[in-house]
Amino acid sequence: MSAIPTVPVTVHYQDTKGQGVPGAAVKAVLTCQERYQGQDVTLGPAEAATDAQGEAVLELFPNALGSEGSAYSLTVTDPFGGSIVRFVAIPNSPCDVVLGLRVATAVTGPQGATGQKGEKGDKGDKGDKGDRGEAGPVGDMSKARQMAIIFG
């Protein structure tokens, strides 16, 4: 059997000003039992503390290689209290995860394959009636009178 592969994942934990937070505890745990080439992935939780720049590097199994559709529950515990939990899927290449208070979570790396297009959904409900438009310009009734004479 082959060894379970891992990739380095750099977690960046930032404060509200985008500055790195040192001393935060970072923990990553698979959300379900994963399998790779027929064997169970048994790496256990990965843990580290952020350095002076607010970065911690974890060696994680790339979810892209698994067969069970797993992700990681990534927990960052601030040294001043409180935790952030995010669920992330790791590509089969080194990547960065940026977390923080009021900071968007981003996982960088190469884009994966595009999935199949789903079936067309049901037709939506009819919308509300729109506002009545403005009246058009006054027309020339002379032709209408001529037509009335011809037909009438």
CSV table of N, CA and C in Angstrom, one decimal:
chain,number,residue,atom,x,y,z
A,1,MET,N,0.8,-1.2,0.0
A,1,MET,CA,0.0,0.0,0.0
A,1,MET,C,0.9,1.2,0.0
A,2,SER,N,0.3,2.3,-0.6
A,2,SER,CA,1.1,3.5,-0.6
A,2,SER,C,0.9,4.4,0.6
A,3,ALA,N,1.8,5.3,0.9
A,3,ALA,CA,1.7,6.2,2.0
A,3,ALA,C,0.6,7.2,1.7
A,4,ILE,N,-0.1,7.7,2.8
A,4,ILE,CA,-1.1,8.7,2.7
A,4,ILE,C,-0.4,10.0,2.3
A,5,PRO,N,-0.8,10.6,1.2
A,5,PRO,CA,-0.1,11.9,0.9
A,5,PRO,C,-0.7,13.1,1.7
A,6,THR,N,0.2,14.1,1.9
A,6,THR,CA,-0.3,15.3,2.5
A,6,THR,C,0.3,16.5,1.8
A,7,VAL,N,-0.3,17.6,2.0
A,7,VAL,CA,0.1,18.9,1.4
A,7,VAL,C,0.2,19.9,2.5
A,8,PRO,N,1.2,20.9,2.4
A,8,PRO,CA,1.3,21.9,3.4
A,8,PRO,C,0.1,22.9,3.2
A,9,VAL,N,-0.6,23.2,4.2
A,9,VAL,CA,-1.7,24.2,4.2
A,9,VAL,C,-1.3,25.3,5.2
A,10,THR,N,-1.1,26.5,4.7
A,10,THR,CA,-0.7,27.7,5.5
A,10,THR,C,-2.0,28.4,5.9
A,11,VAL,N,-2.3,28.4,7.2
A,11,VAL,CA,-3.4,29.1,7.8
A,11,VAL,C,-3.0,30.5,8.2
A,12,HIS,N,-3.6,31.5,7.7
A,12,HIS,CA,-3.3,32.9,8.1
A,12,HIS,C,-4.5,33.4,9.0
A,13,TYR,N,-4.2,33.7,10.2
A,13,TYR,CA,-5.3,34.2,11.1
A,13,TYR,C,-5.0,35.7,11.3
A,14,GLN,N,-6.1,36.5,11.0
A,14,GLN,CA,-5.9,38.0,11.0
A,14,GLN,C,-6.9,38.6,11.9
A,15,ASP,N,-6.5,39.8,12.5
A,15,ASP,CA,-7.4,40.6,13.3
A,15,ASP,C,-8.3,41.4,12.3
A,16,THR,N,-9.1,42.3,12.9
A,16,THR,CA,-10.0,43.1,12.1
A,16,THR,C,-9.3,44.1,11.2
A,17,LYS,N,-8.0,44.4,11.4
A,17,LYS,CA,-7.3,45.3,10.6
A,17,LYS,C,-6.4,44.5,9.6
A,18,GLY,N,-6.6,43.2,9.5
A,18,GLY,CA,-5.8,42.4,8.6
A,18,GLY,C,-4.4,42.1,9.0
A,19,GLN,N,-4.1,42.3,10.3
A,19,GLN,CA,-2.8,42.0,10.8
A,19,GLN,C,-2.8,40.6,11.4
A,20,GLY,N,-1.7,39.8,11.3
A,20,GLY,CA,-1.6,38.5,11.8
A,20,GLY,C,-1.7,38.5,13.3
A,21,VAL,N,-2.4,37.4,13.8
A,21,VAL,CA,-2.5,37.3,15.3
A,21,VAL,C,-1.7,36.1,15.7
A,22,PRO,N,-0.6,36.4,16.5
A,22,PRO,CA,0.3,35.3,17.0
A,22,PRO,C,-0.4,34.6,18.2
A,23,GLY,N,0.0,33.3,18.3
A,23,GLY,CA,-0.4,32.5,19.5
A,23,GLY,C,-1.8,31.9,19.4
A,24,ALA,N,-2.5,32.0,18.3
A,24,ALA,CA,-3.8,31.3,18.1
A,24,ALA,C,-3.6,29.8,17.9
A,25,ALA,N,-4.5,29.0,18.5
A,25,ALA,CA,-4.4,27.6,18.3
A,25,ALA,C,-5.2,27.2,17.0
A,26,VAL,N,-4.6,26.4,16.2
A,26,VAL,CA,-5.2,26.0,14.9
A,26,VAL,C,-5.4,24.5,14.9
A,27,LYS,N,-6.6,24.0,14.6
A,27,LYS,CA,-6.8,22.6,14.6
A,27,LYS,C,-7.7,22.2,13.4
A,28,ALA,N,-7.3,21.2,12.7
A,28,ALA,CA,-8.0,20.7,11.5
A,28,ALA,C,-8.4,19.2,11.7
A,29,VAL,N,-9.6,18.9,11.5
A,29,VAL,CA,-10.1,17.5,11.7
A,29,VAL,C,-11.0,17.2,10.5
A,30,LEU,N,-10.8,16.0,9.9
A,30,LEU,CA,-11.6,15.5,8.8
A,30,LEU,C,-13.1,15.4,9.3
A,31,THR,N,-14.0,15.8,8.4
A,31,THR,CA,-15.4,15.7,8.8
A,31,THR,C,-16.0,14.3,8.7
A,32,CYS,N,-15.3,13.4,8.1
A,32,CYS,CA,-15.8,12.0,8.0
A,32,CYS,C,-14.6,11.1,7.8
A,33,GLN,N,-14.8,9.8,7.9
A,33,GLN,CA,-13.7,8.9,7.7
A,33,GLN,C,-13.4,8.9,6.2
A,34,GLU,N,-12.2,9.2,5.8
A,34,GLU,CA,-11.8,9.3,4.4
A,34,GLU,C,-11.0,8.1,4.0
A,35,ARG,N,-11.1,7.8,2.7
A,35,ARG,CA,-10.3,6.7,2.1
A,35,ARG,C,-9.5,7.1,0.9
A,36,TYR,N,-8.3,6.5,0.8
A,36,TYR,CA,-7.4,6.8,-0.3
A,36,TYR,C,-6.8,5.5,-0.8
A,37,GLN,N,-7.0,5.2,-2.1
A,37,GLN,CA,-6.6,4.0,-2.7
A,37,GLN,C,-6.9,2.8,-1.9
A,38,GLY,N,-8.2,2.7,-1.4
A,38,GLY,CA,-8.7,1.6,-0.6
A,38,GLY,C,-8.3,1.5,0.8
A,39,GLN,N,-7.5,2.4,1.3
A,39,GLN,CA,-7.2,2.4,2.8
A,39,GLN,C,-7.7,3.6,3.5
A,40,ASP,N,-8.0,3.4,4.8
A,40,ASP,CA,-8.5,4.5,5.6
A,40,ASP,C,-7.4,5.6,5.8
A,41,VAL,N,-7.8,6.8,5.8
A,41,VAL,CA,-6.9,7.9,6.1
A,41,VAL,C,-7.0,8.1,7.6
A,42,THR,N,-5.9,7.8,8.3
A,42,THR,CA,-5.9,7.9,9.8
A,42,THR,C,-4.8,8.8,10.3
A,43,LEU,N,-4.8,10.1,9.9
A,43,LEU,CA,-3.8,11.0,10.2
A,43,LEU,C,-4.1,11.7,11.6
A,44,GLY,N,-5.4,11.6,12.0
A,44,GLY,CA,-5.7,12.3,13.3
A,44,GLY,C,-5.8,13.8,13.1
A,45,PRO,N,-6.2,14.5,14.1
A,45,PRO,CA,-6.3,16.0,14.0
A,45,PRO,C,-4.9,16.6,13.8
A,46,ALA,N,-4.8,17.6,13.0
A,46,ALA,CA,-3.5,18.4,12.8
A,46,ALA,C,-3.7,19.6,13.7
A,47,GLU,N,-2.6,19.9,14.5
A,47,GLU,CA,-2.7,21.1,15.3
A,47,GLU,C,-1.4,21.9,15.3
A,48,ALA,N,-1.5,23.2,15.4
A,48,ALA,CA,-0.3,24.1,15.4
A,48,ALA,C,-0.8,25.4,16.0
A,49,ALA,N,0.2,26.3,16.3
A,49,ALA,CA,-0.1,27.6,16.8
A,49,ALA,C,0.5,28.6,15.8
A,50,THR,N,-0.2,29.7,15.7
A,50,THR,CA,0.2,30.8,14.8
A,50,THR,C,1.5,31.4,15.3
A,51,ASP,N,2.4,31.8,14.3
A,51,ASP,CA,3.6,32.4,14.7
A,51,ASP,C,3.5,33.9,14.8
A,52,ALA,N,4.5,34.7,14.8
A,52,ALA,CA,4.5,36.1,15.0
A,52,ALA,C,3.8,36.8,13.9
A,53,GLN,N,3.7,36.2,12.7
A,53,GLN,CA,3.0,36.8,11.6
A,53,GLN,C,1.5,36.3,11.5
A,54,GLY,N,1.1,35.5,12.4
A,54,GLY,CA,-0.3,34.9,12.4
A,54,GLY,C,-0.4,33.8,11.5
A,55,GLU,N,0.7,33.0,11.2
A,55,GLU,CA,0.6,31.9,10.3
A,55,GLU,C,0.9,30.6,11.0
A,56,ALA,N,0.2,29.5,10.6
A,56,ALA,CA,0.5,28.2,11.1
A,56,ALA,C,0.5,27.3,9.9
A,57,VAL,N,1.4,26.3,9.8
A,57,VAL,CA,1.4,25.4,8.7
A,57,VAL,C,1.0,24.0,9.2
A,58,LEU,N,0.0,23.4,8.5
A,58,LEU,CA,-0.5,22.1,8.8
A,58,LEU,C,-0.2,21.2,7.6
A,59,GLU,N,0.1,19.9,7.9
A,59,GLU,CA,0.3,18.9,6.8
A,59,GLU,C,-1.1,18.2,6.8
A,60,LEU,N,-1.8,18.4,5.7
A,60,LEU,CA,-3.2,17.8,5.6
A,60,LEU,C,-3.3,16.9,4.4
A,61,PHE,N,-4.2,15.9,4.5
A,61,PHE,CA,-4.5,15.0,3.4
A,61,PHE,C,-5.4,15.8,2.5
A,62,PRO,N,-5.0,15.9,1.2
A,62,PRO,CA,-5.9,16.6,0.2
A,62,PRO,C,-7.2,15.9,0.0
A,63,ASN,N,-8.3,16.6,0.3
A,63,ASN,CA,-9.6,16.1,0.2
A,63,ASN,C,-9.9,15.7,-1.3
A,64,ALA,N,-9.2,16.4,-2.2
A,64,ALA,CA,-9.4,16.1,-3.6
A,64,ALA,C,-9.0,14.7,-4.0
A,65,LEU,N,-8.2,14.0,-3.2
A,65,LEU,CA,-7.7,12.7,-3.5
A,65,LEU,C,-8.6,11.6,-2.9
A,66,GLY,N,-9.4,12.0,-2.0
A,66,GLY,CA,-10.2,11.0,-1.2
A,66,GLY,C,-11.4,10.5,-2.0
A,67,SER,N,-12.1,9.5,-1.5
A,67,SER,CA,-13.2,8.9,-2.2
A,67,SER,C,-14.5,9.1,-1.5
A,68,GLU,N,-14.5,9.8,-0.3
A,68,GLU,CA,-15.7,9.9,0.5
A,68,GLU,C,-16.3,11.3,0.6
A,69,GLY,N,-15.8,12.3,-0.2
A,69,GLY,CA,-16.3,13.6,-0.2
A,69,GLY,C,-16.2,14.4,1.1
A,70,SER,N,-15.0,14.2,1.8
A,70,SER,CA,-14.8,14.8,3.1
A,70,SER,C,-14.4,16.3,2.9
A,71,ALA,N,-14.3,17.0,4.0
A,71,ALA,CA,-13.8,18.3,4.1
A,71,ALA,C,-13.1,18.3,5.5
A,72,TYR,N,-12.5,19.5,5.8
A,72,TYR,CA,-11.9,19.7,7.2
A,72,TYR,C,-12.7,20.7,8.0
A,73,SER,N,-12.9,20.4,9.2
A,73,SER,CA,-13.4,21.4,10.2
A,73,SER,C,-12.2,22.1,10.7
A,74,LEU,N,-12.0,23.3,10.4
A,74,LEU,CA,-10.8,24.1,10.7
A,74,LEU,C,-11.2,25.0,11.9
A,75,THR,N,-10.6,24.9,13.0
A,75,THR,CA,-11.0,25.7,14.2
A,75,THR,C,-9.7,26.5,14.6
A,76,VAL,N,-9.9,27.8,14.7
A,76,VAL,CA,-8.9,28.7,15.2
A,76,VAL,C,-9.4,29.3,16.5
A,77,THR,N,-8.6,29.1,17.5
A,77,THR,CA,-9.0,29.7,18.8
A,77,THR,C,-8.1,30.9,19.1
A,78,ASP,N,-8.7,32.0,19.3
A,78,ASP,CA,-8.0,33.3,19.5
A,78,ASP,C,-7.3,33.2,20.9
A,79,PRO,N,-6.1,33.7,21.0
A,79,PRO,CA,-5.4,33.7,22.3
A,79,PRO,C,-6.2,34.6,23.4
A,80,PHE,N,-7.0,35.5,22.9
A,80,PHE,CA,-7.8,36.3,23.8
A,80,PHE,C,-9.2,35.8,24.1
A,81,GLY,N,-9.5,34.6,23.5
A,81,GLY,CA,-10.8,34.0,23.7
A,81,GLY,C,-11.6,34.0,22.5
A,82,GLY,N,-12.5,33.0,22.4
A,82,GLY,CA,-13.4,32.9,21.2
A,82,GLY,C,-12.7,32.0,20.1
A,83,SER,N,-13.5,31.4,19.3
A,83,SER,CA,-13.1,30.5,18.2
A,83,SER,C,-13.8,30.8,16.9
A,84,ILE,N,-13.2,30.5,15.9
A,84,ILE,CA,-13.8,30.6,14.5
A,84,ILE,C,-13.7,29.1,14.0
A,85,VAL,N,-14.8,28.6,13.4
A,85,VAL,CA,-14.8,27.3,12.8
A,85,VAL,C,-15.3,27.5,11.3
A,86,ARG,N,-14.5,27.0,10.4
A,86,ARG,CA,-14.8,27.0,9.0
A,86,ARG,C,-14.6,25.6,8.4
A,87,PHE,N,-15.4,25.3,7.4
A,87,PHE,CA,-15.2,24.0,6.7
A,87,PHE,C,-14.6,24.3,5.4
A,88,VAL,N,-13.5,23.6,5.2
A,88,VAL,CA,-12.7,23.8,3.9
A,88,VAL,C,-12.3,22.5,3.3
A,89,ALA,N,-12.2,22.4,2.0
A,89,ALA,CA,-11.8,21.3,1.2
A,89,ALA,C,-10.4,21.7,0.7
A,90,ILE,N,-9.4,20.8,0.8
A,90,ILE,CA,-8.1,21.0,0.5
A,90,ILE,C,-7.7,20.4,-0.9
A,91,PRO,N,-7.2,21.2,-1.8
A,91,PRO,CA,-6.8,20.7,-3.1
A,91,PRO,C,-5.5,19.8,-3.0
A,92,ASN,N,-5.2,19.2,-4.1
A,92,ASN,CA,-4.0,18.3,-4.1
A,92,ASN,C,-2.8,19.2,-4.5
A,93,SER,N,-2.6,20.3,-3.7
A,93,SER,CA,-1.4,21.1,-3.9
A,93,SER,C,-1.3,22.0,-2.7
A,94,PRO,N,-0.1,22.6,-2.4
A,94,PRO,CA,0.0,23.5,-1.3
A,94,PRO,C,-1.0,24.7,-1.4
A,95,CYS,N,-1.6,25.1,-0.3
A,95,CYS,CA,-2.5,26.2,-0.4
A,95,CYS,C,-2.5,27.0,0.8
A,96,ASP,N,-3.2,28.2,0.8
A,96,ASP,CA,-3.4,29.1,1.9
A,96,ASP,C,-4.8,29.2,2.3
A,97,VAL,N,-5.1,29.3,3.6
A,97,VAL,CA,-6.4,29.5,4.1
A,97,VAL,C,-6.3,30.8,4.9
A,98,VAL,N,-7.2,31.8,4.6
A,98,VAL,CA,-7.1,33.1,5.4
A,98,VAL,C,-8.4,33.1,6.2
A,99,LEU,N,-8.2,33.3,7.5
A,99,LEU,CA,-9.3,33.4,8.5
A,99,LEU,C,-9.1,34.6,9.4
A,100,GLY,N,-10.2,35.1,9.9
A,100,GLY,CA,-10.1,36.2,10.8
A,100,GLY,C,-11.5,36.8,11.1
A,101,LEU,N,-11.5,37.7,12.0
A,101,LEU,CA,-12.7,38.4,12.4
A,101,LEU,C,-13.1,39.4,11.3
A,102,ARG,N,-14.2,39.2,10.7
A,102,ARG,CA,-14.7,40.0,9.6
A,102,ARG,C,-13.8,39.9,8.4
A,103,VAL,N,-13.2,38.8,8.2
A,103,VAL,CA,-12.3,38.6,7.1
A,103,VAL,C,-12.9,37.5,6.3
A,104,ALA,N,-13.1,37.6,5.0
A,104,ALA,CA,-13.6,36.6,4.1
A,104,ALA,C,-12.7,35.3,4.2
A,105,THR,N,-13.2,34.2,4.2
A,105,THR,CA,-12.5,32.9,4.2
A,105,THR,C,-12.1,32.6,2.8
A,106,ALA,N,-10.8,32.4,2.5
A,106,ALA,CA,-10.4,32.1,1.2
A,106,ALA,C,-9.4,30.9,1.2
A,107,VAL,N,-9.7,30.0,0.3
A,107,VAL,CA,-8.7,28.9,0.1
A,107,VAL,C,-8.2,29.1,-1.3
A,108,THR,N,-6.9,29.2,-1.4
A,108,THR,CA,-6.3,29.5,-2.7
A,108,THR,C,-5.6,28.2,-3.2
A,109,GLY,N,-5.4,28.1,-4.5
A,109,GLY,CA,-4.8,27.0,-5.2
A,109,GLY,C,-5.4,26.9,-6.5
A,110,PRO,N,-5.0,25.9,-7.3
A,110,PRO,CA,-5.5,25.7,-8.6
A,110,PRO,C,-7.0,25.4,-8.6
A,111,GLN,N,-7.7,25.9,-9.6
A,111,GLN,CA,-9.2,25.6,-9.6
A,111,GLN,C,-9.4,24.1,-10.0
A,112,GLY,N,-10.3,23.5,-9.4
A,112,GLY,CA,-10.6,22.1,-9.7
A,112,GLY,C,-11.5,22.0,-11.0
A,113,ALA,N,-11.8,20.7,-11.3
A,113,ALA,CA,-12.6,20.5,-12.5
A,113,ALA,C,-14.0,21.0,-12.3
A,114,THR,N,-14.6,21.4,-13.4
A,114,THR,CA,-16.0,21.9,-13.3
A,114,THR,C,-16.9,20.7,-13.3
A,115,GLY,N,-17.9,20.7,-12.4
A,115,GLY,CA,-18.8,19.6,-12.3
A,115,GLY,C,-19.9,19.6,-13.4
A,116,GLN,N,-20.7,18.6,-13.4
A,116,GLN,CA,-21.7,18.5,-14.4
A,116,GLN,C,-22.8,19.5,-14.2
A,117,LYS,N,-23.4,19.9,-15.2
A,117,LYS,CA,-24.5,20.9,-15.1
A,117,LYS,C,-25.8,20.1,-14.6
A,118,GLY,N,-26.4,20.7,-13.7
A,118,GLY,CA,-27.6,20.1,-13.1
A,118,GLY,C,-28.8,20.2,-14.1
A,119,GLU,N,-29.9,19.5,-13.7
A,119,GLU,CA,-31.1,19.5,-14.5
A,119,GLU,C,-31.8,20.9,-14.3
A,120,LYS,N,-32.6,21.3,-15.3
A,120,LYS,CA,-33.3,22.6,-15.3
A,120,LYS,C,-34.3,22.5,-14.2
A,121,GLY,N,-34.4,23.6,-13.5
A,121,GLY,CA,-35.3,23.7,-12.3
A,121,GLY,C,-36.7,24.0,-12.8
A,122,ASP,N,-37.6,24.0,-11.9
A,122,ASP,CA,-39.0,24.3,-12.2
A,122,ASP,C,-39.2,25.7,-12.5
A,123,LYS,N,-40.3,26.0,-13.3
A,123,LYS,CA,-40.6,27.4,-13.7
A,123,LYS,C,-41.0,28.1,-12.5
A,124,GLY,N,-40.5,29.3,-12.3
A,124,GLY,CA,-40.9,30.2,-11.2
A,124,GLY,C,-42.3,30.7,-11.3
A,125,ASP,N,-42.7,31.3,-10.1
A,125,ASP,CA,-44.0,31.9,-10.1
A,125,ASP,C,-44.1,33.2,-10.9
A,126,LYS,N,-45.3,33.5,-11.4
A,126,LYS,CA,-45.5,34.7,-12.2
A,126,LYS,C,-45.3,35.9,-11.4
A,127,GLY,N,-44.6,36.9,-11.9
A,127,GLY,CA,-44.2,38.1,-11.2
A,127,GLY,C,-45.4,39.0,-11.1
A,128,ASP,N,-45.3,40.1,-10.2
A,128,ASP,CA,-46.3,41.1,-10.1
A,128,ASP,C,-46.5,41.9,-11.3
A,129,LYS,N,-47.7,42.4,-11.5
A,129,LYS,CA,-48.0,43.2,-12.7
A,129,LYS,C,-47.2,44.5,-12.6
A,130,GLY,N,-46.6,44.9,-13.7
A,130,GLY,CA,-45.8,46.2,-13.7
A,130,GLY,C,-46.6,47.4,-13.7
A,131,ASP,N,-46.0,48.6,-13.5
A,131,ASP,CA,-46.6,49.8,-13.5
A,131,ASP,C,-47.1,50.1,-14.9
A,132,ARG,N,-48.2,50.9,-15.0
A,132,ARG,CA,-48.8,51.3,-16.3
A,132,ARG,C,-47.9,52.3,-16.9
A,133,GLY,N,-47.7,52.1,-18.2
A,133,GLY,CA,-46.8,53.0,-19.0
A,133,GLY,C,-47.5,54.4,-19.2
A,134,GLU,N,-46.7,55.3,-19.7
A,134,GLU,CA,-47.2,56.6,-20.0
A,134,GLU,C,-48.1,56.6,-21.3
A,135,ALA,N,-49.0,57.5,-21.5
A,135,ALA,CA,-49.9,57.5,-22.7
A,135,ALA,C,-49.0,58.0,-23.8
A,136,GLY,N,-49.3,57.4,-25.0
A,136,GLY,CA,-48.6,57.8,-26.2
A,136,GLY,C,-49.1,59.1,-26.7
A,137,PRO,N,-48.5,59.6,-27.8
A,137,PRO,CA,-48.9,60.9,-28.4
A,137,PRO,C,-50.3,60.8,-29.0
A,138,VAL,N,-51.0,61.9,-29.1
A,138,VAL,CA,-52.3,62.0,-29.7
A,138,VAL,C,-52.1,61.7,-31.2
A,139,GLY,N,-53.0,60.8,-31.7
A,139,GLY,CA,-52.9,60.4,-33.1
A,139,GLY,C,-53.7,61.2,-34.0
A,140,ASP,N,-53.5,61.1,-35.3
A,140,ASP,CA,-54.3,61.8,-36.3
A,140,ASP,C,-55.5,61.0,-36.7
A,141,MET,N,-56.7,61.5,-36.4
A,141,MET,CA,-57.9,60.7,-36.6
A,141,MET,C,-58.4,60.8,-38.0
A,142,SER,N,-57.8,61.7,-38.9
A,142,SER,CA,-58.4,61.8,-40.2
A,142,SER,C,-58.4,60.5,-41.0
A,143,LYS,N,-57.4,59.7,-40.9
A,143,LYS,CA,-57.3,58.4,-41.6
A,143,LYS,C,-58.4,57.5,-41.0
A,144,ALA,N,-58.6,57.5,-39.7
A,144,ALA,CA,-59.6,56.6,-39.1
A,144,ALA,C,-60.9,57.0,-39.6
A,145,ARG,N,-61.2,58.3,-39.8
A,145,ARG,CA,-62.5,58.7,-40.3
A,145,ARG,C,-62.7,58.3,-41.7
A,146,GLN,N,-61.6,58.4,-42.5
A,146,GLN,CA,-61.7,57.9,-43.9
A,146,GLN,C,-62.0,56.4,-43.9
A,147,MET,N,-61.4,55.7,-43.1
A,147,MET,CA,-61.6,54.2,-43.1
A,147,MET,C,-63.0,53.9,-42.6
A,148,ALA,N,-63.5,54.7,-41.7
A,148,ALA,CA,-64.9,54.5,-41.3
A,148,ALA,C,-65.9,54.7,-42.4
A,149,ILE,N,-65.6,55.7,-43.2
A,149,ILE,CA,-66.4,56.0,-44.4
A,149,ILE,C,-66.4,54.9,-45.4
A,150,ILE,N,-65.2,54.3,-45.6
A,150,ILE,CA,-65.0,53.3,-46.6
A,150,ILE,C,-65.8,52.0,-46.1
A,151,PHE,N,-65.6,51.7,-44.9
A,151,PHE,CA,-66.2,50.4,-44.3
A,151,PHE,C,-67.6,50.7,-43.8
A,152,GLY,N,-68.0,51.9,-43.7
A,152,GLY,CA,-69.2,52.1,-42.9
A,152,GLY,C,-70.3,52.7,-43.7
